[in-house]
Amino acid sequence: METYTFLRAMADSWALLVLVLIFVGVIVFVFRPGSRRVQKDAAESIFRNESRPAADDDDEKKEDR
């Protein structure tokens, strides 16, 4: 069996199966119970400091004292 034929047979069968399983795994991971809060937090993270700029690390250290 030639190398090309062997690799083509592997790609047609096992690689396709692996890619389908990865796809299904990603879909299950995204729609798992409890992920809505994490996804909403990530989606709204750009609006956290909308009213004023984020504080520098130095400013936060001064306020803690």
Short mmCIF file of C-alpha atoms in Angstrom, two decimals:
data_model
loop_
_atom_site.label_atom_id
_atom_site.label_comp_id
_atom_site.label_asym_id
_atom_site.label_seq_id
_atom_site.Cartn_x
_atom_site.Cartn_y
_atom_site.Cartn_z
CA MET A 1 0.00 0.00 0.00
CA GLU A 2 1.34 3.39 -0.91
CA THR A 3 1.74 6.08 1.69
CA TYR A 4 -0.74 8.37 -0.05
CA THR A 5 -3.40 5.67 -0.20
CA PHE A 6 -2.90 4.84 3.46
CA LEU A 7 -3.09 8.48 4.54
CA ARG A 8 -6.15 9.03 2.35
CA ALA A 9 -7.91 6.07 3.94
CA MET A 10 -7.07 7.34 7.44
CA ALA A 11 -8.31 10.83 6.60
CA ASP A 12 -11.53 9.48 5.14
CA SER A 13 -12.38 7.40 8.17
CA TRP A 14 -10.60 8.09 11.46
CA ALA A 15 -9.74 11.75 11.00
CA LEU A 16 -13.34 12.49 10.09
CA LEU A 17 -14.53 10.66 13.18
CA VAL A 18 -12.08 12.55 15.41
CA LEU A 19 -13.13 15.92 13.97
CA VAL A 20 -16.82 15.12 14.45
CA LEU A 21 -16.16 14.10 18.06
CA ILE A 22 -14.22 17.34 18.70
CA PHE A 23 -17.08 19.35 17.18
CA VAL A 24 -19.68 17.59 19.33
CA GLY A 25 -17.45 18.06 22.39
CA VAL A 26 -17.20 21.82 21.78
CA ILE A 27 -20.97 22.09 21.34
CA VAL A 28 -21.60 20.17 24.57
CA PHE A 29 -19.03 22.32 26.39
CA VAL A 30 -20.66 25.57 25.24
CA PHE A 31 -24.21 24.49 26.11
CA ARG A 32 -23.38 22.76 29.40
CA PRO A 33 -25.45 23.68 32.47
CA GLY A 34 -24.03 26.66 34.35
CA SER A 35 -22.10 28.14 31.45
CA ARG A 36 -24.61 30.91 30.77
CA ARG A 37 -23.24 33.08 33.61
CA VAL A 38 -19.65 32.71 32.42
CA GLN A 39 -20.58 33.49 28.81
CA LYS A 40 -22.65 36.52 29.83
CA ASP A 41 -19.78 37.82 31.96
CA ALA A 42 -17.37 37.46 29.04
CA ALA A 43 -19.81 39.16 26.66
CA GLU A 44 -20.35 42.13 28.96
CA SER A 45 -16.73 42.53 30.10
CA ILE A 46 -16.07 45.36 27.63
CA PHE A 47 -18.77 47.47 29.32
CA ARG A 48 -17.51 47.16 32.92
CA ASN A 49 -15.79 50.55 33.03
CA GLU A 50 -18.21 52.40 30.81
CA SER A 51 -18.90 55.25 33.25
CA ARG A 52 -15.24 55.99 33.98
CA PRO A 53 -11.85 54.61 32.99
CA ALA A 54 -10.45 51.66 34.87
CA ALA A 55 -8.27 52.51 37.85
CA ASP A 56 -4.54 51.98 37.59
CA ASP A 57 -2.90 49.44 39.85
CA ASP A 58 -1.11 52.28 41.71
CA ASP A 59 -4.42 54.02 42.45
CA GLU A 60 -5.90 50.85 43.89
CA LYS A 61 -2.87 50.33 46.16
CA LYS A 62 -3.17 53.89 47.48
CA GLU A 63 -6.88 53.41 48.24
CA ASP A 64 -6.18 50.21 50.19
CA ARG A 65 -3.88 52.00 52.62
#
